[in-house]
Amino acid sequence: MNGALKGSRSSIELIIWNNGPEKLETEPEGLLPDVRGIAIKLFETIENRPLSDIYNEFLSMSYDRFVIFDDDSVVEQNYAAAIQSGANFDLLIPRAICNGRQESPRIGSRPLIVDRCEDKPDDSSVFAISSGLCISVSLREKFLKMYDQLFDKNFVFYGVDSTFFYRLRKIRQQQPVKLLYCGQILHSLSRLETRAGERSKFRRMERSFDIALQLRYYPSFFMLRVFLRKVIAGFFGAANYDPMLMIRTLISSRHPRR
């Protein structure tokens, strides 16, 4: 699930984090038998720990660069090369392609177009999915000057990546942060690939928690509009959100796993 880099190939360590529901039946080396010259470590938390906890624990380790990958991401060579390059950045963000379309990074509802390895002077409101992010130790230190952790522990599954970028936006208002966009990964987004007719109770609940908690902890007029629109749609029969659960979560200010 997660990977960590320290520069050259000989100093790469790959961390595979199995978050359940069952333990793996093979040794770490057996999971990737063709990998040579890379140390592999396996962590297993089969109780399905919150992603924010896993990411924060991963980012507390002693590496120079940290890369997060979901198990359904495919890393293309251009991004693997960018991670291992000597480029100077605090945060490296790849394009994430799902079903032939760029879903990340985005500015609002539109993709942030990147033609080559470059930074963007007008990217103050950028958002990206967590899979593929390469976070340098320099960015970790900048986060820890303002927050106790990089990923907001109030969020368990959905919203973990969005709120990371809310925090990043505040940090960039006070100190320089160099973002670099380079390379590409192929990724499967569960919100886009639900089978026809499937109504996932888990996703419905987690989406509801996410919207309510984003309004609670990162309030804005935009989030208020989103919250009200989803609540009203839910009362009129939309199945993607649970309006009463959203209202209860906003009042309680907490995810039930917290």
CSV table of C-alpha atoms in Angstrom, one decimal, residues 90-242:
chain,number,residue,atom,x,y,z
A,90,ASP,CA,8.5,19.4,-1.3
A,91,LEU,CA,5.7,17.5,-3.0
A,92,LEU,CA,5.7,15.6,-6.2
A,93,ILE,CA,2.3,14.9,-7.8
A,94,PRO,CA,1.7,12.6,-10.8
A,95,ARG,CA,-1.3,12.6,-13.2
A,96,ALA,CA,-3.7,9.9,-12.2
A,97,ILE,CA,-5.5,8.4,-15.1
A,98,CYS,CA,-8.8,6.4,-14.6
A,99,ASN,CA,-10.5,4.9,-17.7
A,100,GLY,CA,-8.6,7.1,-20.0
A,101,ARG,CA,-9.4,10.4,-18.2
A,102,GLN,CA,-7.3,12.5,-15.8
A,103,GLU,CA,-8.9,12.5,-12.4
A,104,SER,CA,-6.0,14.0,-10.5
A,105,PRO,CA,-4.6,16.6,-9.9
A,106,ARG,CA,-7.5,19.0,-10.2
A,107,ILE,CA,-8.3,22.7,-9.7
A,108,GLY,CA,-11.9,22.6,-8.6
A,109,SER,CA,-13.8,20.4,-11.0
A,110,ARG,CA,-11.3,20.7,-13.9
A,111,PRO,CA,-8.1,18.7,-14.4
A,112,LEU,CA,-4.8,20.6,-13.9
A,113,ILE,CA,-3.1,20.2,-17.3
A,114,VAL,CA,0.6,19.3,-17.0
A,115,ASP,CA,2.6,18.8,-20.2
A,116,ARG,CA,5.9,17.9,-18.7
A,117,CYS,CA,7.7,18.0,-15.4
A,118,GLU,CA,6.9,21.5,-14.1
A,119,ASP,CA,5.6,23.6,-11.3
A,120,LYS,CA,2.5,25.7,-11.6
A,121,PRO,CA,2.3,29.3,-10.3
A,122,ASP,CA,-1.5,29.3,-10.2
A,123,ASP,CA,-2.1,26.0,-8.3
A,124,SER,CA,-2.9,27.4,-4.8
A,125,SER,CA,-6.2,25.5,-4.8
A,126,VAL,CA,-5.0,22.2,-6.2
A,127,PHE,CA,-6.3,18.8,-5.0
A,128,ALA,CA,-5.0,15.4,-5.8
A,129,ILE,CA,-5.7,11.8,-4.7
A,130,SER,CA,-3.3,10.4,-2.1
A,131,SER,CA,-2.1,7.5,-4.2
A,132,GLY,CA,1.1,8.6,-6.0
A,133,LEU,CA,2.0,11.5,-3.8
A,134,CYS,CA,5.7,11.8,-3.1
A,135,ILE,CA,6.2,13.7,0.1
A,136,SER,CA,9.6,15.0,1.0
A,137,VAL,CA,10.9,15.2,4.6
A,138,SER,CA,11.1,19.0,4.1
A,139,LEU,CA,7.3,19.1,3.6
A,140,ARG,CA,6.8,16.9,6.6
A,141,GLU,CA,8.7,19.4,8.7
A,142,LYS,CA,6.7,22.3,7.3
A,143,PHE,CA,3.4,20.5,8.2
A,144,LEU,CA,4.6,19.8,11.7
A,145,LYS,CA,5.2,23.4,12.4
A,146,MET,CA,1.4,24.0,12.1
A,147,TYR,CA,-0.2,20.6,12.7
A,148,ASP,CA,0.5,17.7,15.0
A,149,GLN,CA,0.2,15.3,12.0
A,150,LEU,CA,0.1,15.6,8.2
A,151,PHE,CA,-3.2,13.8,7.7
A,152,ASP,CA,-6.2,14.8,9.7
A,153,LYS,CA,-7.2,12.1,12.1
A,154,ASN,CA,-10.8,13.2,12.2
A,155,PHE,CA,-11.1,11.6,8.8
A,156,VAL,CA,-11.0,7.8,8.5
A,157,PHE,CA,-11.3,6.8,4.8
A,158,TYR,CA,-13.0,9.3,2.6
A,159,GLY,CA,-11.7,12.9,2.9
A,160,VAL,CA,-8.2,11.9,4.0
A,161,ASP,CA,-6.6,13.2,0.8
A,162,SER,CA,-8.8,16.3,0.4
A,163,THR,CA,-8.1,17.5,3.9
A,164,PHE,CA,-4.4,17.0,3.4
A,165,PHE,CA,-4.6,19.6,0.6
A,166,TYR,CA,-6.7,22.0,2.8
A,167,ARG,CA,-3.9,21.9,5.3
A,168,LEU,CA,-1.3,22.3,2.5
A,169,ARG,CA,-3.1,25.4,1.3
A,170,LYS,CA,-2.9,27.0,4.8
A,171,ILE,CA,0.8,26.2,5.0
A,172,ARG,CA,1.5,27.8,1.6
A,173,GLN,CA,0.0,31.0,2.9
A,174,GLN,CA,2.8,31.2,5.5
A,175,GLN,CA,5.8,29.6,4.0
A,176,PRO,CA,7.0,28.6,0.5
A,177,VAL,CA,6.2,25.1,-0.6
A,178,LYS,CA,7.5,23.7,-3.9
A,179,LEU,CA,5.1,21.5,-5.8
A,180,LEU,CA,6.3,19.6,-8.8
A,181,TYR,CA,4.0,17.8,-11.3
A,182,CYS,CA,5.6,15.0,-13.2
A,183,GLY,CA,4.8,11.6,-14.6
A,184,GLN,CA,1.7,9.4,-14.5
A,185,ILE,CA,0.0,6.6,-12.7
A,186,LEU,CA,-3.0,4.5,-13.7
A,187,HIS,CA,-5.5,4.3,-11.0
A,188,SER,CA,-8.9,2.8,-10.1
A,189,LEU,CA,-11.3,5.2,-8.3
A,190,SER,CA,-14.0,3.3,-6.4
A,191,ARG,CA,-16.4,6.3,-6.6
A,192,LEU,CA,-16.2,6.0,-10.4
A,193,GLU,CA,-16.2,2.3,-10.8
A,194,THR,CA,-19.2,1.1,-8.8
A,195,ARG,CA,-20.9,-1.8,-10.7
A,196,ALA,CA,-24.3,-0.9,-12.3
A,197,GLY,CA,-27.1,-1.2,-9.8
A,198,GLU,CA,-24.8,-1.6,-6.8
A,199,ARG,CA,-25.6,0.5,-3.7
A,200,SER,CA,-22.7,0.2,-1.3
A,201,LYS,CA,-23.7,0.9,2.2
A,202,PHE,CA,-20.1,1.4,3.3
A,203,ARG,CA,-19.5,4.1,0.6
A,204,ARG,CA,-22.8,5.8,1.3
A,205,MET,CA,-21.9,6.1,4.9
A,206,GLU,CA,-18.3,7.2,4.4
A,207,ARG,CA,-19.3,9.8,1.8
A,208,SER,CA,-21.8,11.2,4.3
A,209,PHE,CA,-19.2,11.3,7.1
A,210,ASP,CA,-16.8,13.0,4.8
A,211,ILE,CA,-19.0,15.9,3.6
A,212,ALA,CA,-20.2,16.6,7.2
A,213,LEU,CA,-16.8,16.6,8.7
A,214,GLN,CA,-15.3,18.7,5.9
A,215,LEU,CA,-17.9,21.3,6.7
A,216,ARG,CA,-17.2,21.0,10.4
A,217,TYR,CA,-13.4,21.2,10.3
A,218,TYR,CA,-12.8,23.1,7.1
A,219,PRO,CA,-15.8,25.4,6.8
A,220,SER,CA,-16.4,27.5,3.7
A,221,PHE,CA,-19.4,28.8,1.8
A,222,PHE,CA,-18.6,26.2,-0.9
A,223,MET,CA,-18.7,23.3,1.6
A,224,LEU,CA,-21.9,24.6,3.1
A,225,ARG,CA,-23.5,24.6,-0.3
A,226,VAL,CA,-22.3,21.1,-1.0
A,227,PHE,CA,-23.6,19.9,2.4
A,228,LEU,CA,-27.0,21.4,1.9
A,229,ARG,CA,-27.3,20.2,-1.6
A,230,LYS,CA,-26.5,16.6,-0.6
A,231,VAL,CA,-28.8,16.7,2.4
A,232,ILE,CA,-31.7,17.9,0.2
A,233,ALA,CA,-31.0,15.4,-2.5
A,234,GLY,CA,-30.9,12.7,0.1
A,235,PHE,CA,-34.3,13.6,1.5
A,236,PHE,CA,-35.6,13.4,-2.1
A,237,GLY,CA,-34.4,9.9,-2.5
A,238,ALA,CA,-30.8,10.2,-3.8
A,239,ALA,CA,-28.9,7.1,-2.7
A,240,ASN,CA,-25.3,8.3,-2.6
A,241,TYR,CA,-25.7,10.2,0.8
A,242,ASP,CA,-27.6,9.6,4.0
